[in-house]
Amino acid sequence: METPTISFLCLSLLLFAATLPPPAVSVCNSHDKAVLLKIKEELGNPYVLTSWKSSTDCCREWYAVKCNRTTHRITEILVQYDDNLSGQIPAAVGDLPYLELIFFHKLPKLTGTIPQTVAKLKYLQSLWITWTNITGPVPAIIGKIKSLTYINLQFNNLTGSIPPSLSSLPNLGYLDLSCNKLTGSIPPSFGSFQNQDFYLKLSHNQLSGQIPSSLGDVVLDTVDLSRNMLTGDASFLFGKNKSVLFYIDLSRNLLSFDFSNVEFNPTVLQYIDLNHNRIYGKLPEGLTELPHLQFF
Ligand SMILES: *[C@@H]1O[C@H](CO)[C@@H](O)[C@H](O)[C@H]1NC(C)=O
Ligand SMILES: *[C@@H]1O[C@H](CO)[C@@H](O)[C@H](O)[C@H]1NC(C)=O
Ligand SMILES: *[C@@H]1O[C@H](CO)[C@@H](O)[C@H](O)[C@H]1NC(C)=O
Ligand SMILES: *[C@@H]1O[C@H](CO)[C@@H](O)[C@H](O)[C@H]1NC(C)=O
Ligand SMILES: *[C@@H]1O[C@H](CO)[C@@H](O)[C@H](O)[C@H]1NC(C)=O
């Protein structure tokens, strides 16, 4: 028969044990871990990925990745600021099936093209590859990743034309392809973006032709098409019904339209830049009725 003292001791020990950290069992999914180790090797075992070791837990001990807390599958890969990391974005990123975020930023020796395998990622929400030296096109197949809400590919060396398929992304609300070498015209299909607060930035490319008038149907909050070779009318980007538009930059193009009768919605408009174009006519009176205007 136990004495009350011993029971108390056992209980105390039990309570003490409950406060200790759990034993170091690795929760990392072994498939994901193998894929990440392959990615590390293909990127030349860079300094930023030093913590990726086969002996440690990719969910608890690795930098530059995130796991889902319940499933322990890899959901985010965030690699940035490494001047030595060199090579192409490994096709193996497409083998991390639960990936929601791809983030490669400030990697000057990252080259090659965006792998087609990203189209396998059914849960990808954000594709963020900025300030690298990747080349080649914006792959049309990205239009198949229906989960995408955010695409940022600014400051790369991407060429070719903008794929019309991007407009078939039902949840896309942010598209930045600025500071590349993209050519061709803005796809007329872009008029079908459904987001009610769309951010569109295509500046610093070599885009030509007319801005499709369908773009007037998109609920834009920000539109920056500056520093291209766009021609013709852009008056349809303004209007009384543009109730969320607060930033519009069309500067340094070849746009040509009468500014006299352009209407403005005074609700939030803060920034209008139209410099270096062929716009003519008078300054519309509505300009003086914009309470939040900070730059014209
Ligand atoms: C990058 O490479 C240079 C030259 O090889 C070296 O001096 C530097 O320490 C490396 N930086 C990192 C972060 O590995
Ligand atoms: C983790 O995965 C579970 C199951 O798929 C999902 O319900 C949950 O929302 C995920 N958690 C996060 C933070 O994404
Ligand atoms: C691309 O590479 C060149 C030289 O190889 C470098 O000067 C430039 O900064 C790189 N671009 C980016 C965005 O890192
Ligand atoms: C990217 O463009 C920059 C500037 O035009 C150039 O210096 C660099 O060599 C290009 N990089 C590649 C990989 O083409
Ligand atoms: C907004 O107004 C323009 C004319 O100012 C018109 O062409 C366009 O269809 C209107 N868009 C919406 C969504 O009502």
Short mmCIF file of C-alpha atoms and ligand atoms in Angstrom, two decimals:
data_model
loop_
_atom_site.label_atom_id
_atom_site.label_comp_id
_atom_site.label_asym_id
_atom_site.label_seq_id
_atom_site.Cartn_x
_atom_site.Cartn_y
_atom_site.Cartn_z
CA MET A 1 0.00 0.00 0.00
CA GLU A 2 1.33 3.41 -0.94
CA THR A 3 1.78 6.10 1.66
CA PRO A 4 0.25 9.49 0.92
CA THR A 5 3.79 10.94 0.73
CA ILE A 6 4.78 8.64 -2.10
CA SER A 7 1.59 9.42 -4.05
CA PHE A 8 2.29 13.10 -3.62
CA LEU A 9 5.84 12.57 -4.86
CA CYS A 10 4.64 10.67 -7.92
CA LEU A 11 2.12 13.38 -8.70
CA SER A 12 4.79 16.07 -8.34
CA LEU A 13 7.10 14.16 -10.65
CA LEU A 14 4.29 13.76 -13.16
CA LEU A 15 3.51 17.49 -13.08
CA PHE A 16 7.20 18.29 -13.44
CA ALA A 17 7.51 15.98 -16.43
CA ALA A 18 4.52 17.69 -18.07
CA THR A 19 6.35 21.02 -18.03
CA LEU A 20 9.45 19.61 -19.77
CA PRO A 21 9.78 20.12 -23.55
CA PRO A 22 8.61 17.13 -25.59
CA PRO A 23 11.28 14.65 -26.62
CA ALA A 24 13.16 15.66 -29.78
CA VAL A 25 11.18 13.55 -32.25
CA SER A 26 11.44 14.98 -35.75
CA VAL A 27 8.04 16.03 -37.11
CA CYS A 28 9.41 17.04 -40.52
CA ASN A 29 7.80 15.22 -43.43
CA SER A 30 10.48 13.01 -44.97
CA HIS A 31 9.39 13.59 -48.57
CA ASP A 32 9.51 17.38 -48.11
CA LYS A 33 12.88 17.13 -46.39
CA ALA A 34 14.40 15.13 -49.25
CA VAL A 35 13.08 17.67 -51.78
CA LEU A 36 14.49 20.61 -49.81
CA LEU A 37 17.91 18.96 -49.50
CA LYS A 38 17.92 18.48 -53.27
CA ILE A 39 17.00 22.17 -53.74
CA LYS A 40 19.85 23.18 -51.43
CA GLU A 41 22.32 21.12 -53.42
CA GLU A 42 21.10 22.50 -56.77
CA LEU A 43 21.56 26.05 -55.46
CA GLY A 44 25.20 25.27 -54.64
CA ASN A 45 24.75 24.73 -50.85
CA PRO A 46 24.51 28.48 -50.24
CA TYR A 47 25.22 30.18 -46.92
CA VAL A 48 21.55 31.14 -46.33
CA LEU A 49 20.61 27.45 -46.33
CA THR A 50 23.32 26.29 -43.89
CA SER A 51 20.67 25.26 -41.35
CA TRP A 52 19.19 22.73 -43.81
CA LYS A 53 20.83 19.53 -42.53
CA SER A 54 19.60 15.97 -42.96
CA SER A 55 20.19 15.33 -39.25
CA THR A 56 17.81 18.05 -38.03
CA ASP A 57 14.06 18.73 -38.08
CA CYS A 58 13.04 20.87 -41.05
CA CYS A 59 10.00 22.20 -39.18
CA ARG A 60 11.78 23.15 -35.96
CA GLU A 61 15.39 23.81 -36.84
CA TRP A 62 15.61 25.08 -40.42
CA TYR A 63 15.57 28.73 -41.47
CA ALA A 64 13.96 29.96 -44.69
CA VAL A 65 11.05 27.47 -44.56
CA LYS A 66 7.77 27.16 -42.68
CA CYS A 67 5.63 24.13 -41.90
CA ASN A 68 1.94 23.80 -41.19
CA ARG A 69 1.67 23.20 -37.42
CA THR A 70 -0.81 20.39 -37.77
CA THR A 71 0.27 18.53 -40.89
CA HIS A 72 3.98 19.45 -40.66
CA ARG A 73 4.10 19.85 -44.43
CA ILE A 74 6.23 22.64 -45.90
CA THR A 75 4.05 25.66 -46.73
CA GLU A 76 6.59 28.45 -47.26
CA ILE A 77 10.04 28.79 -48.76
CA LEU A 78 11.69 32.19 -48.27
CA VAL A 79 15.23 32.63 -49.57
CA GLN A 80 16.74 36.11 -49.67
CA TYR A 81 19.88 38.26 -49.54
CA ASP A 82 22.67 35.94 -50.67
CA ASP A 83 25.18 37.22 -53.21
CA ASN A 84 26.75 33.79 -53.60
CA LEU A 85 23.70 31.62 -54.12
CA SER A 86 23.91 30.63 -57.77
CA GLY A 87 22.02 28.46 -60.21
CA GLN A 88 18.46 28.15 -61.41
CA ILE A 89 15.25 27.87 -59.42
CA PRO A 90 15.14 24.08 -59.02
CA ALA A 91 12.27 22.31 -60.78
CA ALA A 92 11.91 20.38 -57.51
CA VAL A 93 9.97 23.29 -55.93
CA GLY A 94 7.00 21.76 -57.74
CA ASP A 95 7.42 18.67 -55.55
CA LEU A 96 6.45 20.47 -52.32
CA PRO A 97 2.71 19.91 -52.79
CA TYR A 98 1.50 22.08 -49.90
CA LEU A 99 3.54 25.16 -50.76
CA GLU A 100 1.58 28.41 -50.33
CA LEU A 101 4.45 30.90 -50.69
CA ILE A 102 7.54 31.00 -52.91
CA PHE A 103 9.76 33.94 -52.01
CA PHE A 104 13.16 34.49 -53.70
CA HIS A 105 14.48 38.03 -53.19
CA LYS A 106 17.81 39.84 -53.78
CA LEU A 107 19.70 36.89 -55.21
CA PRO A 108 21.85 38.40 -58.00
CA LYS A 109 23.25 35.05 -59.14
CA LEU A 110 19.91 33.32 -59.41
CA THR A 111 19.50 32.75 -63.17
CA GLY A 112 17.56 30.57 -65.61
CA THR A 113 13.82 30.54 -66.08
CA ILE A 114 10.77 30.12 -63.85
CA PRO A 115 10.24 26.34 -63.83
CA GLN A 116 6.99 25.06 -65.38
CA THR A 117 6.70 22.70 -62.41
CA VAL A 118 5.27 25.53 -60.25
CA ALA A 119 1.98 24.78 -61.99
CA LYS A 120 1.76 21.58 -59.89
CA LEU A 121 1.34 23.64 -56.71
CA LYS A 122 -2.40 23.54 -56.03
CA TYR A 123 -2.25 25.67 -52.88
CA LEU A 124 0.23 28.34 -54.01
CA GLN A 125 -1.04 31.79 -53.03
CA SER A 126 2.02 34.00 -53.51
CA LEU A 127 4.69 33.83 -56.18
CA TRP A 128 7.35 36.34 -55.24
CA ILE A 129 10.63 36.38 -57.22
CA THR A 130 12.22 39.83 -57.11
CA TRP A 131 15.66 41.35 -57.67
CA THR A 132 17.24 38.30 -59.27
CA ASN A 133 18.77 37.62 -62.68
CA ILE A 134 16.18 35.13 -63.90
CA THR A 135 15.40 35.35 -67.62
CA GLY A 136 12.88 33.93 -70.08
CA PRO A 137 9.11 34.45 -70.13
CA VAL A 138 6.44 34.79 -67.49
CA PRO A 139 5.17 31.21 -68.00
CA ALA A 140 1.61 31.10 -69.37
CA ILE A 141 1.04 27.97 -67.27
CA ILE A 142 0.92 30.16 -64.13
CA GLY A 143 -2.67 30.87 -65.21
CA LYS A 144 -3.49 27.31 -64.06
CA ILE A 145 -2.61 27.96 -60.39
CA LYS A 146 -6.13 29.02 -59.38
CA SER A 147 -5.13 29.61 -55.76
CA LEU A 148 -2.81 32.52 -56.62
CA THR A 149 -3.69 35.86 -55.05
CA TYR A 150 -0.34 37.61 -55.37
CA ILE A 151 2.32 37.70 -58.12
CA ASN A 152 5.40 39.88 -57.76
CA LEU A 153 8.16 39.43 -60.34
CA GLN A 154 9.70 42.90 -60.32
CA PHE A 155 13.38 43.58 -61.05
CA ASN A 156 14.33 40.53 -63.07
CA ASN A 157 15.36 40.05 -66.68
CA LEU A 158 12.11 38.52 -67.92
CA THR A 159 11.39 38.81 -71.64
CA GLY A 160 8.56 37.96 -74.03
CA SER A 161 4.98 39.13 -73.79
CA ILE A 162 2.59 39.10 -70.86
CA PRO A 163 0.52 35.90 -70.94
CA PRO A 164 -3.24 36.58 -71.31
CA SER A 165 -3.84 33.49 -69.14
CA LEU A 166 -3.08 35.48 -65.97
CA SER A 167 -6.55 36.97 -66.16
CA SER A 168 -8.04 33.52 -65.58
CA LEU A 169 -6.77 33.58 -61.99
CA PRO A 170 -10.02 34.15 -60.07
CA ASN A 171 -8.42 35.31 -56.83
CA LEU A 172 -5.58 37.45 -58.15
CA GLY A 173 -5.50 40.90 -56.54
CA TYR A 174 -1.87 41.92 -56.97
CA LEU A 175 0.25 41.77 -60.13
CA ASP A 176 3.66 43.42 -60.34
CA LEU A 177 5.79 42.68 -63.42
CA SER A 178 7.68 45.98 -63.34
CA CYS A 179 11.37 46.47 -64.19
CA ASN A 180 11.81 43.62 -66.65
CA LYS A 181 12.21 43.52 -70.43
CA LEU A 182 8.69 42.53 -71.36
CA THR A 183 7.44 43.37 -74.85
CA GLY A 184 4.15 43.19 -76.74
CA SER A 185 0.92 44.73 -75.56
CA ILE A 186 -1.21 44.49 -72.43
CA PRO A 187 -3.62 41.56 -73.02
CA PRO A 188 -7.26 42.67 -73.56
CA SER A 189 -8.21 39.71 -71.32
CA PHE A 190 -6.91 41.76 -68.37
CA GLY A 191 -10.34 43.44 -68.32
CA SER A 192 -11.72 40.34 -66.60
CA PHE A 193 -9.85 40.61 -63.29
CA GLN A 194 -12.56 40.34 -60.64
CA ASN A 195 -10.80 41.54 -57.50
CA GLN A 196 -12.43 44.67 -56.06
CA ASP A 197 -9.12 46.31 -55.11
CA PHE A 198 -6.69 45.37 -57.86
CA TYR A 199 -3.02 46.40 -57.76
CA LEU A 200 -1.46 46.48 -61.24
CA LYS A 201 2.12 47.51 -61.91
CA LEU A 202 3.73 46.92 -65.32
CA SER A 203 6.15 49.88 -65.35
CA HIS A 204 9.72 49.92 -66.71
CA ASN A 205 9.25 47.42 -69.53
CA GLN A 206 9.03 47.77 -73.32
CA LEU A 207 5.28 47.34 -73.65
CA SER A 208 3.73 48.84 -76.76
CA GLY A 209 0.36 49.26 -78.48
CA GLN A 210 -2.81 50.67 -76.98
CA ILE A 211 -3.93 50.08 -73.42
CA PRO A 212 -6.96 47.77 -73.85
CA SER A 213 -10.12 49.71 -73.04
CA SER A 214 -11.34 46.63 -71.12
CA LEU A 215 -8.91 47.69 -68.37
CA GLY A 216 -11.45 50.41 -67.62
CA ASP A 217 -13.73 47.67 -66.24
CA VAL A 218 -11.23 46.52 -63.59
CA VAL A 219 -11.62 47.93 -60.07
CA LEU A 220 -8.07 49.21 -59.71
CA ASP A 221 -6.68 50.84 -56.60
CA THR A 222 -3.20 51.24 -58.04
CA VAL A 223 -2.19 51.32 -61.69
CA ASP A 224 1.39 52.00 -62.77
CA LEU A 225 2.11 51.60 -66.49
CA SER A 226 4.91 54.17 -66.57
CA ARG A 227 8.07 53.92 -68.68
CA ASN A 228 6.79 51.84 -71.55
CA MET A 229 5.89 52.72 -75.15
CA LEU A 230 2.11 52.65 -74.81
CA THR A 231 0.07 54.68 -77.29
CA GLY A 232 -3.44 56.07 -77.68
CA ASP A 233 -6.17 56.70 -75.15
CA ALA A 234 -6.06 56.16 -71.39
CA SER A 235 -8.98 58.38 -70.34
CA PHE A 236 -11.07 55.27 -69.50
CA LEU A 237 -8.79 54.62 -66.51
CA PHE A 238 -10.36 57.69 -64.87
CA GLY A 239 -14.02 58.39 -64.22
CA LYS A 240 -16.63 59.03 -61.58
CA ASN A 241 -17.00 55.31 -60.92
CA LYS A 242 -13.31 54.78 -60.00
CA SER A 243 -14.06 54.83 -56.31
CA VAL A 244 -10.98 52.99 -54.99
CA LEU A 245 -8.38 54.43 -57.40
CA PHE A 246 -5.75 56.24 -55.38
CA TYR A 247 -2.55 55.92 -57.45
CA ILE A 248 -2.21 56.28 -61.21
CA ASP A 249 1.14 56.63 -62.99
CA LEU A 250 1.12 56.65 -66.80
CA SER A 251 4.26 58.74 -67.21
CA ARG A 252 6.87 58.29 -69.94
CA ASN A 253 4.78 56.64 -72.61
CA LEU A 254 3.41 57.83 -75.96
CA LEU A 255 -0.16 58.27 -74.78
CA SER A 256 -2.28 60.73 -76.71
CA PHE A 257 -5.78 61.82 -75.64
CA ASP A 258 -7.79 64.89 -74.73
CA PHE A 259 -7.53 65.54 -71.00
CA SER A 260 -10.17 68.32 -70.95
CA ASN A 261 -13.20 66.15 -70.21
CA VAL A 262 -11.64 63.53 -67.97
CA GLU A 263 -13.70 63.01 -64.80
CA PHE A 264 -12.33 62.10 -61.43
CA ASN A 265 -13.78 60.37 -58.43
CA PRO A 266 -12.66 62.51 -55.51
CA THR A 267 -12.95 59.76 -52.89
CA VAL A 268 -9.36 58.60 -52.46
CA LEU A 269 -7.30 59.77 -55.46
CA GLN A 270 -3.88 60.86 -54.20
CA TYR A 271 -1.34 60.50 -56.97
CA ILE A 272 -1.56 61.27 -60.70
CA ASP A 273 1.57 61.24 -62.88
CA LEU A 274 1.15 61.78 -66.63
CA ASN A 275 4.50 63.41 -67.50
CA HIS A 276 6.25 62.79 -70.84
CA ASN A 277 3.30 61.82 -73.02
CA ARG A 278 1.34 63.50 -75.83
CA ILE A 279 -1.72 64.33 -73.78
CA TYR A 280 -3.50 67.52 -74.87
CA GLY A 281 -6.43 69.78 -74.00
CA LYS A 282 -7.19 71.71 -70.83
CA LEU A 283 -6.72 70.76 -67.19
CA PRO A 284 -10.16 69.50 -66.10
CA GLU A 285 -11.87 71.48 -63.34
CA GLY A 286 -12.45 68.31 -61.32
CA LEU A 287 -8.74 68.31 -60.55
CA THR A 288 -9.28 71.12 -58.08
CA GLU A 289 -11.93 69.09 -56.26
CA LEU A 290 -9.72 66.20 -55.17
CA PRO A 291 -9.35 66.56 -51.39
CA HIS A 292 -6.61 63.93 -51.05
CA LEU A 293 -4.48 64.81 -54.07
CA GLN A 294 -0.81 65.01 -53.12
CA PHE A 295 0.96 64.70 -56.46
CA PHE A 296 0.05 65.82 -59.95
C1 LIG B 1 30.56 34.89 -50.74
O1 LIG B 1 31.73 34.62 -51.50
C2 LIG B 1 32.81 35.48 -51.18
C3 LIG B 1 33.94 35.17 -52.15
O2 LIG B 1 34.03 33.80 -52.39
C4 LIG B 1 33.21 35.26 -49.72
O3 LIG B 1 34.26 36.13 -49.37
C5 LIG B 1 32.02 35.56 -48.83
O4 LIG B 1 32.32 35.27 -47.49
C6 LIG B 1 30.82 34.72 -49.27
N1 LIG B 1 29.66 35.17 -48.51
C7 LIG B 1 28.82 34.32 -47.95
C8 LIG B 1 27.70 34.95 -47.21
O5 LIG B 1 28.96 33.11 -48.03
C1 LIG B 2 -2.74 23.40 -41.67
O1 LIG B 2 -3.35 22.31 -42.36
C2 LIG B 2 -4.67 22.06 -41.93
C3 LIG B 2 -5.11 20.76 -42.60
O2 LIG B 2 -4.91 20.81 -43.98
C4 LIG B 2 -5.53 23.23 -42.30
O3 LIG B 2 -6.86 23.00 -41.92
C5 LIG B 2 -4.98 24.47 -41.60
O4 LIG B 2 -5.70 25.60 -42.01
C6 LIG B 2 -3.52 24.67 -41.91
N1 LIG B 2 -2.99 25.74 -41.08
C7 LIG B 2 -2.45 26.84 -41.59
C8 LIG B 2 -1.95 27.83 -40.60
O5 LIG B 2 -2.36 27.02 -42.79
C1 LIG B 3 22.30 40.74 -62.34
O1 LIG B 3 23.68 40.44 -62.53
C2 LIG B 3 24.47 41.59 -62.75
C3 LIG B 3 25.91 41.18 -63.02
O2 LIG B 3 26.02 39.84 -63.22
C4 LIG B 3 24.42 42.48 -61.52
O3 LIG B 3 25.17 43.67 -61.74
C5 LIG B 3 22.99 42.85 -61.24
O4 LIG B 3 22.91 43.58 -60.04
C6 LIG B 3 22.13 41.61 -61.11
N1 LIG B 3 20.72 42.02 -61.01
C7 LIG B 3 20.05 41.92 -59.87
C8 LIG B 3 18.64 42.45 -59.89
O5 LIG B 3 20.50 41.43 -58.85
C1 LIG B 4 20.10 41.33 -66.66
O1 LIG B 4 20.03 42.68 -67.07
C2 LIG B 4 21.11 43.47 -66.61
C3 LIG B 4 20.83 44.90 -66.95
O2 LIG B 4 20.32 45.02 -68.25
C4 LIG B 4 22.40 42.95 -67.20
O3 LIG B 4 23.48 43.68 -66.69
C5 LIG B 4 22.56 41.48 -66.82
O4 LIG B 4 23.69 40.94 -67.43
C6 LIG B 4 21.36 40.68 -67.23
N1 LIG B 4 21.51 39.34 -66.71
C7 LIG B 4 21.26 38.24 -67.40
C8 LIG B 4 21.46 36.96 -66.68
O5 LIG B 4 20.92 38.28 -68.57
C1 LIG B 5 -17.14 53.37 -65.55
O1 LIG B 5 -17.39 54.47 -66.38
C2 LIG B 5 -16.93 54.35 -67.69
C3 LIG B 5 -17.19 55.66 -68.39
O2 LIG B 5 -16.79 56.72 -67.59
C4 LIG B 5 -17.65 53.21 -68.38
O3 LIG B 5 -17.14 53.04 -69.68
C5 LIG B 5 -17.44 51.94 -67.58
O4 LIG B 5 -18.18 50.88 -68.13
C6 LIG B 5 -17.83 52.15 -66.14
N1 LIG B 5 -17.47 50.98 -65.42
C7 LIG B 5 -18.23 50.45 -64.48
C8 LIG B 5 -17.68 49.25 -63.78
O5 LIG B 5 -19.31 50.89 -64.20
#
